[in-house]
CSV table of C-alpha atoms in Angstrom, one decimal:
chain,number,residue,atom,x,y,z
A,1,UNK,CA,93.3,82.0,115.7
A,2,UNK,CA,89.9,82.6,114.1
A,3,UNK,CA,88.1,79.8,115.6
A,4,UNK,CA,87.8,78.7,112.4
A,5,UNK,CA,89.5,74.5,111.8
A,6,UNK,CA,90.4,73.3,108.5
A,7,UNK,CA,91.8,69.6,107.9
A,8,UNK,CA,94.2,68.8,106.3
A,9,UNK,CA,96.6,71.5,105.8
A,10,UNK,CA,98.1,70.2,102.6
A,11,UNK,CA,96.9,67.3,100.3
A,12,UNK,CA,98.8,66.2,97.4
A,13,UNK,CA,97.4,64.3,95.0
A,14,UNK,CA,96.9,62.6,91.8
A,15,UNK,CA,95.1,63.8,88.6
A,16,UNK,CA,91.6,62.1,88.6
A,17,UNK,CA,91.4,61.5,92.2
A,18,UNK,CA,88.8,62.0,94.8
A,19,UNK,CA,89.9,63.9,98.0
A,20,UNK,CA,87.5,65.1,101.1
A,21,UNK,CA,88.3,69.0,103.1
A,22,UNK,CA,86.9,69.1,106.3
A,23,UNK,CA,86.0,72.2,108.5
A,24,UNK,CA,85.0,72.7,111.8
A,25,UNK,CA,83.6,75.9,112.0
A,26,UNK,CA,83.7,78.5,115.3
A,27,UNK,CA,81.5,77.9,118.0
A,28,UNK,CA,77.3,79.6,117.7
A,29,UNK,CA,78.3,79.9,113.9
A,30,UNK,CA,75.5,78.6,111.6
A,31,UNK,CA,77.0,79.6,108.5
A,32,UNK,CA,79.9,78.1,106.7
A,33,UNK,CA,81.2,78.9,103.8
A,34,UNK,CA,84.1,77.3,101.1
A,35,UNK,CA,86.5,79.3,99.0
A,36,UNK,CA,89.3,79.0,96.2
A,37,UNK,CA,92.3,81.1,96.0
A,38,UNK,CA,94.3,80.6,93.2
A,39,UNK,CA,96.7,82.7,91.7
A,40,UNK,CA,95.3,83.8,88.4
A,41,UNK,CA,91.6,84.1,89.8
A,42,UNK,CA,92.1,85.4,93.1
A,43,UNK,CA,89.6,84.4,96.1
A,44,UNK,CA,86.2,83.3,94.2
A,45,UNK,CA,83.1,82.0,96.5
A,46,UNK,CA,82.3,78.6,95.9
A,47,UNK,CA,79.2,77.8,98.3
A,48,UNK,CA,77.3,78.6,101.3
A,49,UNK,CA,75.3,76.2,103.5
A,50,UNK,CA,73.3,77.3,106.6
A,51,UNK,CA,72.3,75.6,109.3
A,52,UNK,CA,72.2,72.1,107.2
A,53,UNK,CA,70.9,73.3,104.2
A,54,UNK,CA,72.6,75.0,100.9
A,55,UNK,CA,72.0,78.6,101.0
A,56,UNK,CA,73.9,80.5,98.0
A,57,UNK,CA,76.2,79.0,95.3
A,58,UNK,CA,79.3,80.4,93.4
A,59,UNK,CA,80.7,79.2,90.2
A,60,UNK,CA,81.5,75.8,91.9
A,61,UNK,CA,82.1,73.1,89.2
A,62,UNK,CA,79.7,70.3,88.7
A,63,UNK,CA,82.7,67.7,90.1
A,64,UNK,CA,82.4,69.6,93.5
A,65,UNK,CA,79.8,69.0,95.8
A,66,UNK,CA,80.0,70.2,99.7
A,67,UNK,CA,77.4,69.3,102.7
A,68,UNK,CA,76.9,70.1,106.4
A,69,UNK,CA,76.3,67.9,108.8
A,70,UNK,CA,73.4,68.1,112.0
A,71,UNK,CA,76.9,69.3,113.7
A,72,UNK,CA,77.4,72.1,111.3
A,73,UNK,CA,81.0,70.8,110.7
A,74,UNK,CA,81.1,71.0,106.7
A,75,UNK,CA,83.0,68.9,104.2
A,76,UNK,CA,83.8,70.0,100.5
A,77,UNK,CA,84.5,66.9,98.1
A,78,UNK,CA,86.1,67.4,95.3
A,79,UNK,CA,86.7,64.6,92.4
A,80,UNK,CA,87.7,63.8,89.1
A,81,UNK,CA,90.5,66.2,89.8
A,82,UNK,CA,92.3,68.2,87.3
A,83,UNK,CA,96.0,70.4,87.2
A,84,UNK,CA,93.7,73.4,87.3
A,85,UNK,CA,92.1,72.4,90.8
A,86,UNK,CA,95.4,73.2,92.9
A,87,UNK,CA,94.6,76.0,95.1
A,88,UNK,CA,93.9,77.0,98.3
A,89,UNK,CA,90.8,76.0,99.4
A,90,UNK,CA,89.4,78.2,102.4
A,91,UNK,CA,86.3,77.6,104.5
A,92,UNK,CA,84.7,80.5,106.3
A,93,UNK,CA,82.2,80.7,109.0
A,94,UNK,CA,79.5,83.4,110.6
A,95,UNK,CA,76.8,83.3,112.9
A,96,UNK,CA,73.9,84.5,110.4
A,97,UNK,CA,73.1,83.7,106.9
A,98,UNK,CA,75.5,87.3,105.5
A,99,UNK,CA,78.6,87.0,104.7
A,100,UNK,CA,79.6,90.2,106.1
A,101,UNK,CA,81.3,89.1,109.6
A,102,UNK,CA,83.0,85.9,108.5
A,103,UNK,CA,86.0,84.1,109.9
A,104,UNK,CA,88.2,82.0,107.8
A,105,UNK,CA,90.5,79.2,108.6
A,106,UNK,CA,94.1,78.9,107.7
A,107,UNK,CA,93.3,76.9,104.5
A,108,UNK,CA,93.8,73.2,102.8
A,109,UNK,CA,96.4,73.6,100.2
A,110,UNK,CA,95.5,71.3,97.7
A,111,UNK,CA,98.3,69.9,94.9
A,112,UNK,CA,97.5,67.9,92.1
A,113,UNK,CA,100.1,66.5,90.2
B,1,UNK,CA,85.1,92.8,83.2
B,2,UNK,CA,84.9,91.8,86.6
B,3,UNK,CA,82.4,93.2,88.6
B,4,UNK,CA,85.0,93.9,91.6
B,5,UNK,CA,88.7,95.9,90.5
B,6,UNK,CA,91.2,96.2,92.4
B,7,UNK,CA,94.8,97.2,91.7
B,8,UNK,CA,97.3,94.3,92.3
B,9,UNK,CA,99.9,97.1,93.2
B,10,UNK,CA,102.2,96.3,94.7
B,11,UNK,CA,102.2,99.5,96.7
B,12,UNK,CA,105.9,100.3,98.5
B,13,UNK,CA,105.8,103.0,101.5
B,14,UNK,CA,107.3,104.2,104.3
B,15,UNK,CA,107.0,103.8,107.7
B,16,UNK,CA,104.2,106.0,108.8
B,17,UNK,CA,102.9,107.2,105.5
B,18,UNK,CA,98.9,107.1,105.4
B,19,UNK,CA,98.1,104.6,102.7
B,20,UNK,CA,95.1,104.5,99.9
B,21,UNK,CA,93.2,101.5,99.0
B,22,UNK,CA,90.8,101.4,96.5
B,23,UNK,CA,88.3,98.9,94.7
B,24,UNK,CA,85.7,100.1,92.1
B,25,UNK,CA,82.8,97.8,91.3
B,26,UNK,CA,80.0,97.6,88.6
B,27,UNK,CA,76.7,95.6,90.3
B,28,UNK,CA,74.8,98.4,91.9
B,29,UNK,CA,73.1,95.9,94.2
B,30,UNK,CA,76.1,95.6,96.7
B,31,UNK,CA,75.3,96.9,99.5
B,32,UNK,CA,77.6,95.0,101.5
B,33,UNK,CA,81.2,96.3,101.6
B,34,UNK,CA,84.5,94.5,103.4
B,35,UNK,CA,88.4,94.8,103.7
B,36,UNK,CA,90.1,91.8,104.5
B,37,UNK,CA,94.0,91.4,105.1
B,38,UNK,CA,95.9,88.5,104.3
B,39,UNK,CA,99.2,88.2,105.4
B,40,UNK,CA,101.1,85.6,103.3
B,41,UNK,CA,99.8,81.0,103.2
B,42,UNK,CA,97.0,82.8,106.1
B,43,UNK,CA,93.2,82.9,105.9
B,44,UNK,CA,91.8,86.2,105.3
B,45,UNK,CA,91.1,88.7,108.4
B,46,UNK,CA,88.6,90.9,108.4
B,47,UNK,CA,89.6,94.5,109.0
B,48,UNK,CA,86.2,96.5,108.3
B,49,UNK,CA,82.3,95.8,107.4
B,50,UNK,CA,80.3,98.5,106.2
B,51,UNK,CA,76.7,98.7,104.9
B,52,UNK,CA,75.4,100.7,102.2
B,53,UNK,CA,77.5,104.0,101.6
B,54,UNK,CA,79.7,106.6,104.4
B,55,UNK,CA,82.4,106.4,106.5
B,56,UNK,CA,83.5,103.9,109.1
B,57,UNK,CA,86.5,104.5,111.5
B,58,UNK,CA,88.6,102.3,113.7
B,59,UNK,CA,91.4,103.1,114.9
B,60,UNK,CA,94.0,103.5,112.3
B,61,UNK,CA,91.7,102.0,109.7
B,62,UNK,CA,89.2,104.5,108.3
B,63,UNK,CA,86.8,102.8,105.0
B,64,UNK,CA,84.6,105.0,103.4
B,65,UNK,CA,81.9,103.5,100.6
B,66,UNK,CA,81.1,106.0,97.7
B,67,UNK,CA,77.8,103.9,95.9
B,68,UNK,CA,77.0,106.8,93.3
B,69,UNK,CA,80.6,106.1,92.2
B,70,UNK,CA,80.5,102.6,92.9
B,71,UNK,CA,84.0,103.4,95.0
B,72,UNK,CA,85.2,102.2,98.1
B,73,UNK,CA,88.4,102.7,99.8
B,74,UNK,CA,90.5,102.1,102.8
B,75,UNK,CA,92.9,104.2,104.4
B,76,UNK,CA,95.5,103.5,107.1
B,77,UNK,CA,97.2,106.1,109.1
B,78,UNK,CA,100.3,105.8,110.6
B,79,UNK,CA,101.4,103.1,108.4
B,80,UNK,CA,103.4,100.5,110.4
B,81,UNK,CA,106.0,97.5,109.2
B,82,UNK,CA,103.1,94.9,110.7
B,83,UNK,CA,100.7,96.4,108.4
B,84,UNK,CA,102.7,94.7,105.1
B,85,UNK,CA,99.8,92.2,103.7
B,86,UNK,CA,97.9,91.5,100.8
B,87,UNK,CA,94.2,93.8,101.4
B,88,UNK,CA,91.4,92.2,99.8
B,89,UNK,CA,88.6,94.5,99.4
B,90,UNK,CA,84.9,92.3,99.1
B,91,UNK,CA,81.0,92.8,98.6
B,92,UNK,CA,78.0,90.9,98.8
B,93,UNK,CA,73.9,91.7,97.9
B,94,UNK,CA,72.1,91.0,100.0
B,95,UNK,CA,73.1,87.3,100.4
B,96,UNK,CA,76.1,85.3,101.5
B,97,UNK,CA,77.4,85.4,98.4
B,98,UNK,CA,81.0,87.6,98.6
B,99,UNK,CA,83.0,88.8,95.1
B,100,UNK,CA,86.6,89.8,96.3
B,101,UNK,CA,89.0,92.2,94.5
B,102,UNK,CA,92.2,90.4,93.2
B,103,UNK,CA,93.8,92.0,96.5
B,104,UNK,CA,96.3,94.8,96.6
B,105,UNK,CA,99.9,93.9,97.8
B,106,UNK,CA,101.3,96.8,100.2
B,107,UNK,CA,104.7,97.1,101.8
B,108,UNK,CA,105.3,99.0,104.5
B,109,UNK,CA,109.3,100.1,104.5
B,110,UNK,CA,110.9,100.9,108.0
């Protein structure tokens, strides 16, 4: 166990709709990060907030948007969703603003159908 | 081309064989260099860090970073059934920003 919580641990849902991931991440860690595995692009780095505020950015599309809150927990909303957007979505968390000793969570696997 | 290749394998050994894993990259700035595992619906594990270039040992896991050839590698002795995963090789600048390999599928055979 990495420390690292992700809710929920599968979502299914329809084109066009609007669905929240939530991550908790370990304890003293400032950093969180979100990711998206999918098979044909592999793991690709979506965003980075540290500490409350947004800190590096991936190719994330303009329909996602993620925040973290004053209790560093970290949600990643992602609407108007497409076929193309199921994956697994990982979040990712360190105590300093690298990415170079980072935990990740077991994942949301997300299905749009 | 991506800026991080890695070969998909998959790679099929025996039990106890030392395995090679590679990744070549083409943005000089990395200076930042990772091996995660991932075994199969997990989150990725993170095996080894290592700045800039050398080597880095532990225990079975040795990962060495070549930046004039923009190579890095991971080898693991003593290659064991448990050690069947998907290896995901990753760098970063110096930022939180991380570019992974595609990952490299191995199979260990007993």
């Amino acid at each position: 166990d990495s420390g690292v919580t992700q809710t929920p641990k599968h979502l299914i849902t329809a084109t066009g709709q609007r669905v929240t991931l939530r991550c908790s991440p370990r304890s003293g860690d400032l950093s969180v990060y979100w990711y998206q595995q999918s098979l044909d692009q592999g793991l690709q780095f979506l965003i980075q907030y540290y500490n409350g505020e947004e800190r590096a950015k991936g190719n994330i599309l303009e329909r996602f948007s993620a925040q973290q809150f004053p209790d560093l927990h970290s949600e990643l909303n992602l609407s108007s969703l497409e076929l193309g957007d199921s994956a697994l979505y990982f979040c990712a968390s360190s105590v300093g603003q690298l990415n170079t000793e980072a935990f990740f969570g077991q994942g949301t696997r997300l299905t749009v159908v | 081309q991506k800026e991080v290749e890695q070969d998909p394998g998959p790679l099929s050994v025996p039990e106890g064989a030392i395995v090679s894993l590679n990744c070549t990259y083409s943005n000089s700035a990395f200076q930042y260099f990772m091996w995660y595992r991932q075994y199969s619906r997990k989150g990725p594990e993170l095996l080894m860090y290592t700045y800039s270039s050398g080597n880095k040992e532990d225990g079975r896991f040795t990962a060495q970073v070549d930046k004039s050839s923009k190579y890095i590698s991971l080898f693991i002795r003593d290659s064991q059934p448990s050690d069947s995963a998907t290896y995901l090789c990753a760098m970063s600048e110096d930022t939180g920003k991380l570019i992974f390999g595609q990952g490299t599928t191995l199979q260990v055979k007993p």
